PDB file of N, CA and C and ligand atoms in Angstrom:
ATOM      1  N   UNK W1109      15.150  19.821   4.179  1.00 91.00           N
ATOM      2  CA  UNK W1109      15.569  18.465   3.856  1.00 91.00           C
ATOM      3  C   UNK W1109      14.967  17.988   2.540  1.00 91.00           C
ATOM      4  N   UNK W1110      13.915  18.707   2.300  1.00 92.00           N
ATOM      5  CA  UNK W1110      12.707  18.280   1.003  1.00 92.00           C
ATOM      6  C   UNK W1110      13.113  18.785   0.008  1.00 92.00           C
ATOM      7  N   UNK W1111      14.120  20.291   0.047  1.00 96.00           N
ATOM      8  CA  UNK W1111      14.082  21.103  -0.980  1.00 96.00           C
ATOM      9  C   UNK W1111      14.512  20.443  -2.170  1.00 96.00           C
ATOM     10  N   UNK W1112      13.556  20.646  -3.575  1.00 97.00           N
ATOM     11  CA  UNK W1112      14.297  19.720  -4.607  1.00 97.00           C
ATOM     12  C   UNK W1112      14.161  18.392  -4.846  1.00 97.00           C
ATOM     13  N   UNK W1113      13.358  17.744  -3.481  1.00 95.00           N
ATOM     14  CA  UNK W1113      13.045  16.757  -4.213  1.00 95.00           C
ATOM     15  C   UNK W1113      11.439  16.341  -3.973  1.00 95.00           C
ATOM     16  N   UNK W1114      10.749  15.310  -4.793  1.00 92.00           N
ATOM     17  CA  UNK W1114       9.408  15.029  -5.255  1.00 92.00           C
ATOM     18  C   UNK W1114       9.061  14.076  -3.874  1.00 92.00           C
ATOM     19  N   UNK W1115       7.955  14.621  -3.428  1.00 92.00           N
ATOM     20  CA  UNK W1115       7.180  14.128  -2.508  1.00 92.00           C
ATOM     21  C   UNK W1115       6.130  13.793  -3.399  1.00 92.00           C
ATOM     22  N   UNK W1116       5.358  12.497  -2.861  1.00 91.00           N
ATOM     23  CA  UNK W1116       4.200  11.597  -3.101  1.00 91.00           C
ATOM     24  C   UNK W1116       3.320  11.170  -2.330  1.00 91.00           C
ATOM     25  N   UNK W1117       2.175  11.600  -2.368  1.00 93.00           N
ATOM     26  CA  UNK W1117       1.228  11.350  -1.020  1.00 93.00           C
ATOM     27  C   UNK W1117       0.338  11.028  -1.636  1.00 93.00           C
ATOM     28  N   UNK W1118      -0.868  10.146  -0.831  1.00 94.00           N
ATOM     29  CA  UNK W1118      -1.849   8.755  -1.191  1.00 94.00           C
ATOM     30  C   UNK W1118      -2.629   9.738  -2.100  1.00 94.00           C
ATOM     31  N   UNK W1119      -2.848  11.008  -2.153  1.00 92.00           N
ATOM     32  CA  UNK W1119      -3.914  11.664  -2.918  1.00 92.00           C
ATOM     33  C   UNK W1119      -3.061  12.079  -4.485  1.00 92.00           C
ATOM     34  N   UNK W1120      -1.381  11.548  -4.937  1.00 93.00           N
ATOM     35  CA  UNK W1120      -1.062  11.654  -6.050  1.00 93.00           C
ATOM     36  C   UNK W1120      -1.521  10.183  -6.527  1.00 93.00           C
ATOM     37  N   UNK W1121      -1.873   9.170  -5.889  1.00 95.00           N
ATOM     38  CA  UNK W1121      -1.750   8.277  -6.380  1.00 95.00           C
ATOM     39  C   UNK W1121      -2.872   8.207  -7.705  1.00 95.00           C
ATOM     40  N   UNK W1122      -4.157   8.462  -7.205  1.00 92.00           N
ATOM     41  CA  UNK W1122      -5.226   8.195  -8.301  1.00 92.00           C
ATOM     42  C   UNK W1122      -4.552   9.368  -9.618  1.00 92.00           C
ATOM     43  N   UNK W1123      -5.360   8.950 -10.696  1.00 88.00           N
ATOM     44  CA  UNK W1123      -4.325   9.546 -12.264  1.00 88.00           C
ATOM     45  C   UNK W1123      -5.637  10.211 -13.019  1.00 88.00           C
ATOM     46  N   UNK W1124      -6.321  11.454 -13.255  1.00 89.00           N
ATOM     47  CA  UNK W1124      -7.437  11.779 -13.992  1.00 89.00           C
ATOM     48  C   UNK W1124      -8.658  10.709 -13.252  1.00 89.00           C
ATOM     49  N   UNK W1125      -8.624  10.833 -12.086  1.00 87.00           N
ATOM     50  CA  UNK W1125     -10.027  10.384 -11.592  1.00 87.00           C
ATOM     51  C   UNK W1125      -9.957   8.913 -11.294  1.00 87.00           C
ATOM     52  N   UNK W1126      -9.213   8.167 -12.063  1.00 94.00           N
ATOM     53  CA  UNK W1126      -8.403   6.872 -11.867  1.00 94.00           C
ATOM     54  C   UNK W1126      -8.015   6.336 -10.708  1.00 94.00           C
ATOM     55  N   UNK W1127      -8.184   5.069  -9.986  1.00 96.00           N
ATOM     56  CA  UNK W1127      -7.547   4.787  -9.152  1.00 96.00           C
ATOM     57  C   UNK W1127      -6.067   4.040  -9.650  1.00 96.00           C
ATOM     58  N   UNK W1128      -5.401   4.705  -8.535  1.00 95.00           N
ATOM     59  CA  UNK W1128      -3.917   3.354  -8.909  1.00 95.00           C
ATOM     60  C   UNK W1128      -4.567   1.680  -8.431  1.00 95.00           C
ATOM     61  N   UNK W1129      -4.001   0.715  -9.209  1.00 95.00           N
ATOM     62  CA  UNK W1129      -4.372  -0.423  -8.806  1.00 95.00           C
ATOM     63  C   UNK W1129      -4.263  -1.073  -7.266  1.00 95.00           C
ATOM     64  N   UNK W1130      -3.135  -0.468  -6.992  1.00 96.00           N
ATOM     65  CA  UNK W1130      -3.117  -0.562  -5.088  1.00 96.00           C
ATOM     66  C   UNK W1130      -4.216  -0.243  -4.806  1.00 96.00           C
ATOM     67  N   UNK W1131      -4.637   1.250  -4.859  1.00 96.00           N
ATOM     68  CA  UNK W1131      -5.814   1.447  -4.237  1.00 96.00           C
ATOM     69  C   UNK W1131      -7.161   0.226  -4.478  1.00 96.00           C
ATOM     70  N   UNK W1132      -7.172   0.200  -5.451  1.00 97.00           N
ATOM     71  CA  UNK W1132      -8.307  -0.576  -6.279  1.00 97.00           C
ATOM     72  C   UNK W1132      -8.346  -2.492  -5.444  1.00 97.00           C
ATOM     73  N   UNK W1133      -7.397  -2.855  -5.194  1.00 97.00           N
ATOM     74  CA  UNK W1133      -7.082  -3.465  -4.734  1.00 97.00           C
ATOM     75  C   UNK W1133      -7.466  -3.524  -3.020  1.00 97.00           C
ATOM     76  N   UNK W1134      -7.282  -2.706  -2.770  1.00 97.00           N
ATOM     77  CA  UNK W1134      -7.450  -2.472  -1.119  1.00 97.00           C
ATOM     78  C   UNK W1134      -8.779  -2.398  -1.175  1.00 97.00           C
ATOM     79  N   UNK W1135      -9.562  -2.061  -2.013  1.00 96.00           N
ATOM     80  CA  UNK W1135     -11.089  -1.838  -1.551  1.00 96.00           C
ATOM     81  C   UNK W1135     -11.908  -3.346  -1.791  1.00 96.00           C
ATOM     82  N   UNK W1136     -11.161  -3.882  -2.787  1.00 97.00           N
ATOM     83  CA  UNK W1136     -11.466  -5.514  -3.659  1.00 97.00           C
ATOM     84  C   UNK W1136     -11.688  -6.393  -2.248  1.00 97.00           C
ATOM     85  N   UNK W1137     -10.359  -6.246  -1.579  1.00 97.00           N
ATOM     86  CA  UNK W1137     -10.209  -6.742  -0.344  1.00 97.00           C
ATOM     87  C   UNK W1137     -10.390  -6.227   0.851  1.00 97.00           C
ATOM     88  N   UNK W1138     -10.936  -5.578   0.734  1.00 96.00           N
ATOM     89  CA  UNK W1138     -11.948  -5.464   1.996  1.00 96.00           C
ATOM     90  C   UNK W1138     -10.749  -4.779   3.162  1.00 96.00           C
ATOM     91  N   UNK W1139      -9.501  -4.035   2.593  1.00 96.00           N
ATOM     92  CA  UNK W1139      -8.310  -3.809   3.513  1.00 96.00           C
ATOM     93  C   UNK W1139      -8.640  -2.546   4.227  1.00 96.00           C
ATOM     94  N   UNK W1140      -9.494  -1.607   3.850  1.00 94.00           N
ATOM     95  CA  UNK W1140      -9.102  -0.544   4.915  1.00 94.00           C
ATOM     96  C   UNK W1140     -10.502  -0.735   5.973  1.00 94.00           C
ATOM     97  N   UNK W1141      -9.948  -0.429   6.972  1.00 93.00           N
ATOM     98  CA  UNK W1141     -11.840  -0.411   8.209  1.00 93.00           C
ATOM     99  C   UNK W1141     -11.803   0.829   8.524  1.00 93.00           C
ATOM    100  N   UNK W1142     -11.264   1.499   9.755  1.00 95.00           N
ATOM    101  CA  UNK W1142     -11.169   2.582   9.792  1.00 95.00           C
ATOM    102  C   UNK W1142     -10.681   3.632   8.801  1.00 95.00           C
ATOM    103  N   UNK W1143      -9.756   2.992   8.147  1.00 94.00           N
ATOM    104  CA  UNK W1143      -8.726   4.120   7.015  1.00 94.00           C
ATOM    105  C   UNK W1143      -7.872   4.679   8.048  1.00 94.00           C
ATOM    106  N   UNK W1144      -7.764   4.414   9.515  1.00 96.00           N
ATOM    107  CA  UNK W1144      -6.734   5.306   9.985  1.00 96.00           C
ATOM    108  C   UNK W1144      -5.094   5.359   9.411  1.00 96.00           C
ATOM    109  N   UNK W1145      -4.904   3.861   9.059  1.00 97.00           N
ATOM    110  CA  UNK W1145      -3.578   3.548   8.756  1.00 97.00           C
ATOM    111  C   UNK W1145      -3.460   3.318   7.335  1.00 97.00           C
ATOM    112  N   UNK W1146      -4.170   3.376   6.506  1.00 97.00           N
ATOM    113  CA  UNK W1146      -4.744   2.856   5.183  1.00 97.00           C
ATOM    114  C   UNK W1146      -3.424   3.915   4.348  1.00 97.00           C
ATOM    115  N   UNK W1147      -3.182   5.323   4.294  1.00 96.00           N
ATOM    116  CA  UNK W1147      -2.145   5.862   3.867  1.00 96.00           C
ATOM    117  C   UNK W1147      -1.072   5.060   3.560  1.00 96.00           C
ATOM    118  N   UNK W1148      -0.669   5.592   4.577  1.00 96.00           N
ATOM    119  CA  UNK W1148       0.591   4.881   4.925  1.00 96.00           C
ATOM    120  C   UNK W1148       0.987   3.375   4.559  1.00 96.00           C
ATOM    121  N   UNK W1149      -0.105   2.825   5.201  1.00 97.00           N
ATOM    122  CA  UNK W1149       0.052   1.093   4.157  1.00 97.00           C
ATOM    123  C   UNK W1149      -0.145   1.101   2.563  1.00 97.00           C
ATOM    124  N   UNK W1150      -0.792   2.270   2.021  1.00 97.00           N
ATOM    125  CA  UNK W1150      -0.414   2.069   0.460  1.00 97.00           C
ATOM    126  C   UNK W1150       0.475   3.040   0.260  1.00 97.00           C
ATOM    127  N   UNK W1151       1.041   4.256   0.731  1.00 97.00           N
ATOM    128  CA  UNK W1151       2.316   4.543   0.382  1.00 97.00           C
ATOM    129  C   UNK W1151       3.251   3.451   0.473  1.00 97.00           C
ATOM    130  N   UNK W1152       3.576   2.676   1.703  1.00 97.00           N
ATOM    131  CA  UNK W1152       4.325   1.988   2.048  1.00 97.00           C
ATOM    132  C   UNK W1152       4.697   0.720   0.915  1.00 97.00           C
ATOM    133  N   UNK W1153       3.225   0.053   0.270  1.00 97.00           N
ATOM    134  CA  UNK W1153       3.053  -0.602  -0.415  1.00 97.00           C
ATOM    135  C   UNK W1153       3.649  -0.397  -1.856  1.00 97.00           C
ATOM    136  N   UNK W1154       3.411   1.152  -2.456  1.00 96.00           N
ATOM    137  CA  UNK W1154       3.550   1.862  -3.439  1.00 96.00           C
ATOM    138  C   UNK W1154       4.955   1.631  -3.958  1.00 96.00           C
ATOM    139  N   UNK W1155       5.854   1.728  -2.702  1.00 96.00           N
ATOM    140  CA  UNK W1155       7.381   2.224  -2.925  1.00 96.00           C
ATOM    141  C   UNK W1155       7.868   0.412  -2.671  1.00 96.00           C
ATOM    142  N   UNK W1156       7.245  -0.447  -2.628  1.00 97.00           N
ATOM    143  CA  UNK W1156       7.726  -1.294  -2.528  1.00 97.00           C
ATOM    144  C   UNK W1156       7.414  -2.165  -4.316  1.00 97.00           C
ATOM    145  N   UNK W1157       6.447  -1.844  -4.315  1.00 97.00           N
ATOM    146  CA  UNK W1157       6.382  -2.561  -5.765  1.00 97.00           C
ATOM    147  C   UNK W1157       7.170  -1.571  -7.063  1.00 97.00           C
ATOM    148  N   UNK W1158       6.841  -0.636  -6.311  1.00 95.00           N
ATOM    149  CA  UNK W1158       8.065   0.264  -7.389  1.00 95.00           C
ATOM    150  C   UNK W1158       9.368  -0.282  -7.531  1.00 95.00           C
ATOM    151  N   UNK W1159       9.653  -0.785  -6.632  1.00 96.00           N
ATOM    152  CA  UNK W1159      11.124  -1.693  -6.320  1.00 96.00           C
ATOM    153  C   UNK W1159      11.122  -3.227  -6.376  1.00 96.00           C
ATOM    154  N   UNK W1160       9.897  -3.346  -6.326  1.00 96.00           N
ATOM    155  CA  UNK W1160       9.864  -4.836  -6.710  1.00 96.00           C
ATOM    156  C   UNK W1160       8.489  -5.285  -7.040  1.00 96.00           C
ATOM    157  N   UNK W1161       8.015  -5.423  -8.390  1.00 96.00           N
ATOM    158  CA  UNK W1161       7.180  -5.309  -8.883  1.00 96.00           C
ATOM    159  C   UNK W1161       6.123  -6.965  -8.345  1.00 96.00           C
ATOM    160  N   UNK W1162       7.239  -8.004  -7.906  1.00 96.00           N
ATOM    161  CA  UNK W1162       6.334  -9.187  -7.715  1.00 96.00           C
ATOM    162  C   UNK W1162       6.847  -9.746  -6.434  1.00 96.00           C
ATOM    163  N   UNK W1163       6.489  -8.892  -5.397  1.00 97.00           N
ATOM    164  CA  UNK W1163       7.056  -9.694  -3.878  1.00 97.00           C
ATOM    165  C   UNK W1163       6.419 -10.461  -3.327  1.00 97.00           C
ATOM    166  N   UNK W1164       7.033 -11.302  -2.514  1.00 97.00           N
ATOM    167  CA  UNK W1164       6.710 -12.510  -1.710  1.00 97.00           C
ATOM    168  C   UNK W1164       6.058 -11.980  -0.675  1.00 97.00           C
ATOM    169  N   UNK W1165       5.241 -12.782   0.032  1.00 97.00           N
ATOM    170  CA  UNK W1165       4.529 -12.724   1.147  1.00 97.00           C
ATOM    171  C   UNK W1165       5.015 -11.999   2.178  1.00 97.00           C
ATOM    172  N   UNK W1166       6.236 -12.715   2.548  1.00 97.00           N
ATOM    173  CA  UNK W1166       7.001 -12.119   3.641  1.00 97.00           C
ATOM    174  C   UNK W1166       7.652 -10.861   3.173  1.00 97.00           C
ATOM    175  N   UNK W1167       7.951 -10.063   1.917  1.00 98.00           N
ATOM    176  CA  UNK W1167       8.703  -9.160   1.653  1.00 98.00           C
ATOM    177  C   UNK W1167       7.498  -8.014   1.512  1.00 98.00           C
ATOM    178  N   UNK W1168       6.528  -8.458   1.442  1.00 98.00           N
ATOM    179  CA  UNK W1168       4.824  -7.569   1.588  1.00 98.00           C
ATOM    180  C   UNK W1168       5.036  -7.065   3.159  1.00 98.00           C
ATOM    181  N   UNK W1169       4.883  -8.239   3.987  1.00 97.00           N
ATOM    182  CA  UNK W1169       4.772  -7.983   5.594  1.00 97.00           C
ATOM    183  C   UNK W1169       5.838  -7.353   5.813  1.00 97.00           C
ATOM    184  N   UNK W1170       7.330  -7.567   4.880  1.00 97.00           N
ATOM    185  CA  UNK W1170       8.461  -6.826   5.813  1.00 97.00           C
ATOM    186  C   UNK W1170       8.551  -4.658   5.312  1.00 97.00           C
ATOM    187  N   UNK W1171       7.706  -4.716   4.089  1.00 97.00           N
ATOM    188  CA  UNK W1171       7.943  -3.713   3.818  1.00 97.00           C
ATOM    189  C   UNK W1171       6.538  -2.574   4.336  1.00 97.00           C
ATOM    190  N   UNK W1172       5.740  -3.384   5.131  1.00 97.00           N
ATOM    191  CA  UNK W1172       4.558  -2.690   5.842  1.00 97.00           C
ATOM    192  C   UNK W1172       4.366  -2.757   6.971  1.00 97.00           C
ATOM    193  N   UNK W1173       6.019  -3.186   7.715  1.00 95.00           N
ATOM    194  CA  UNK W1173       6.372  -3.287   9.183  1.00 95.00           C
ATOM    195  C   UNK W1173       6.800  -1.464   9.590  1.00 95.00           C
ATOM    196  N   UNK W1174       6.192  -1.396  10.592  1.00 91.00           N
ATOM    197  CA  UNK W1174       5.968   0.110  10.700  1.00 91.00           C
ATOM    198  C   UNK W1174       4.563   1.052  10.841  1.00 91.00           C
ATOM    199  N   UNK W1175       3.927   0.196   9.737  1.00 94.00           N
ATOM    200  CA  UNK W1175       2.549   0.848  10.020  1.00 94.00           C
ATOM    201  C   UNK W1175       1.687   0.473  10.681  1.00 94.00           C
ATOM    202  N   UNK W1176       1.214   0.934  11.611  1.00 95.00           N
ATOM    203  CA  UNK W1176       0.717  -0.085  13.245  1.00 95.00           C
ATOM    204  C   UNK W1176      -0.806  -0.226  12.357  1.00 95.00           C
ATOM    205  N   UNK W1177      -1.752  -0.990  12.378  1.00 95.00           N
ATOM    206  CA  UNK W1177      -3.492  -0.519  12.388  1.00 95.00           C
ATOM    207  C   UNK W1177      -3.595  -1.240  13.283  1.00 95.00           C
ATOM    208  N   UNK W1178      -4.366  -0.376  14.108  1.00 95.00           N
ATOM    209  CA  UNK W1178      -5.150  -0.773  15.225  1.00 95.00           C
ATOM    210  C   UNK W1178      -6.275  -1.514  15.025  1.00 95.00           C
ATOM    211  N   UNK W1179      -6.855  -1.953  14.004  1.00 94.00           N
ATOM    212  CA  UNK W1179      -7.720  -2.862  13.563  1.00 94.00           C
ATOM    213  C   UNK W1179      -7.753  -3.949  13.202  1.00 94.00           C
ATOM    214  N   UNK W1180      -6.326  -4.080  13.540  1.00 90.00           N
ATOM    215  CA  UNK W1180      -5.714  -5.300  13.427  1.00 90.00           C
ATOM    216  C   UNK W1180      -5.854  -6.002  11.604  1.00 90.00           C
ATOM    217  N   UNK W1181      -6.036  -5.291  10.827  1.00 89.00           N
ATOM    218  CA  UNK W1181      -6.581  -5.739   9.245  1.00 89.00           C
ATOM    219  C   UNK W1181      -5.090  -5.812   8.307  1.00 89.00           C
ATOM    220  N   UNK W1182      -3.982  -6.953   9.018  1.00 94.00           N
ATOM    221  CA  UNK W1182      -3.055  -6.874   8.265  1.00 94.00           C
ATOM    222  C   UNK W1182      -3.249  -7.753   6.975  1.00 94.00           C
ATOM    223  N   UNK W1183      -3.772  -9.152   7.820  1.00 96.00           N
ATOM    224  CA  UNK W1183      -3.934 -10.356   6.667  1.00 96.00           C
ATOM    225  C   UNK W1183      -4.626  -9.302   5.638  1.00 96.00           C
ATOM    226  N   UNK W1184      -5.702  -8.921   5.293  1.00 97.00           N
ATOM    227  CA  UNK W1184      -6.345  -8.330   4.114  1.00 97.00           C
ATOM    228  C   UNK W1184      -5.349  -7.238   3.424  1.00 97.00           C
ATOM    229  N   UNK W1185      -4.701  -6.540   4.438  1.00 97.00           N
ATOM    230  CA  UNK W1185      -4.146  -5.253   3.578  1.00 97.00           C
ATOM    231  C   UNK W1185      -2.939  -6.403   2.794  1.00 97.00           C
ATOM    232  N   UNK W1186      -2.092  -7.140   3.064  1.00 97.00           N
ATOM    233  CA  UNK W1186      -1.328  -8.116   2.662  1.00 97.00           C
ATOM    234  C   UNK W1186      -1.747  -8.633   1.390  1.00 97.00           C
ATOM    235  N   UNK W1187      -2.906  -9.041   1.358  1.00 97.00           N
ATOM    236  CA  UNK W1187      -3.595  -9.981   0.358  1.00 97.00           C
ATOM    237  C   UNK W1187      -4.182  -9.174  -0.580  1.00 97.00           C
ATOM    238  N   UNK W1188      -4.045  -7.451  -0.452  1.00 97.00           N
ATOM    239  CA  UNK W1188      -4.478  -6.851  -1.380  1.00 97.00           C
ATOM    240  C   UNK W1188      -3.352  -6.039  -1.908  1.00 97.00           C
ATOM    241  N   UNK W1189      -2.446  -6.042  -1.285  1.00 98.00           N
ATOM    242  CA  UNK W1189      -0.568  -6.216  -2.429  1.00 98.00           C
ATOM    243  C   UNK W1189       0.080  -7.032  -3.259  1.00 98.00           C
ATOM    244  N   UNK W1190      -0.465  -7.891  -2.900  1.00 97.00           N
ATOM    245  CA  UNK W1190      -0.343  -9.385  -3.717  1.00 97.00           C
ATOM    246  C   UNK W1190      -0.931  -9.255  -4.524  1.00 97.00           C
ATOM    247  N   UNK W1191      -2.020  -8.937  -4.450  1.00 97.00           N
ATOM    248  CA  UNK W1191      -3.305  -8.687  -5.572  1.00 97.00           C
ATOM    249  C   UNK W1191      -2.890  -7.810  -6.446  1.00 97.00           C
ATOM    250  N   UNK W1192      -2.321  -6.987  -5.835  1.00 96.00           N
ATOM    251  CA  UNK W1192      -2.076  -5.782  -6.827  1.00 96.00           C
ATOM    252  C   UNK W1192      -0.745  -6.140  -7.494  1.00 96.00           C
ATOM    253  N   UNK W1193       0.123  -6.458  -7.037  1.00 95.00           N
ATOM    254  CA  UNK W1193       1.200  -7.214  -7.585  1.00 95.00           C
ATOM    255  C   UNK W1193       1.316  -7.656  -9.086  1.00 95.00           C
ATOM    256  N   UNK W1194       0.091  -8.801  -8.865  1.00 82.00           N
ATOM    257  CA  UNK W1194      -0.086  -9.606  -9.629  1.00 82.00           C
ATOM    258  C   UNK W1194      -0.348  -8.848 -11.246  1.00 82.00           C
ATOM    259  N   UNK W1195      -0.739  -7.301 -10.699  1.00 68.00           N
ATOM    260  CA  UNK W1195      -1.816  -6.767 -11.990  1.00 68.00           C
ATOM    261  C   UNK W1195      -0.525  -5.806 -12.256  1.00 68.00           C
ATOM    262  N   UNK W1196       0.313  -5.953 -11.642  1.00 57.00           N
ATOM    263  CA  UNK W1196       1.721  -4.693 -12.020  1.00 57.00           C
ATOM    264  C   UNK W1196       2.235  -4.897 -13.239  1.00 57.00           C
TER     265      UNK W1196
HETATM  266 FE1  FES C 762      -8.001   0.865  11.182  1.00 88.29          FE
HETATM  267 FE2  FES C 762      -5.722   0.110  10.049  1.00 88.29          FE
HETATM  268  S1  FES C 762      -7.730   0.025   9.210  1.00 88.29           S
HETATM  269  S2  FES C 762      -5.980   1.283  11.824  1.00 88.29           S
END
């Protein structure tokens, strides 16, 4: 199903040692606890600002519906897309 095309996973994100600003962002804010779900909420995050470089609150929450954390740490992971948003 993959053949041919470009997969992206949380460990392409950093650039020569660099963090991407998502990442940079998530740590600002205090978003990951465990890191169990932390992937996935900045992939998730990733492909959304790629597509929309300055989203709304609710278009943050609708595009990181899916990724369960059991730590319940949505408000922060939220507030550190925004954040990052802002620096896109
Ligand atoms: Fe623990 Fe999300 S940070 S599951």
């Amino acid at each position: 199903w993959m053949e041919g095309k470009k997969i992206t996973t949380v460990e392409g994100l950093a650039f020569s040692g660099d963090l991407d600003p998502l990442q940079k962002a998530f740590i600002e804010h205090d978003a990951p606890q465990c890191g169990y779900c932390t992937s996935g909420q900045l992939m998730s995050a990733k492909v959304l600002l790629s597509r929309n470089p300055r989203p709304t609150r609710e278009e943050v929450q609708h595009a990181l519906t899916g990724n369960i954390c059991r730590c319940s740490n949505y408000n922060r992971i939220v507030e550190a897309v925004l954040a990052a948003s802002s620096k896109a």
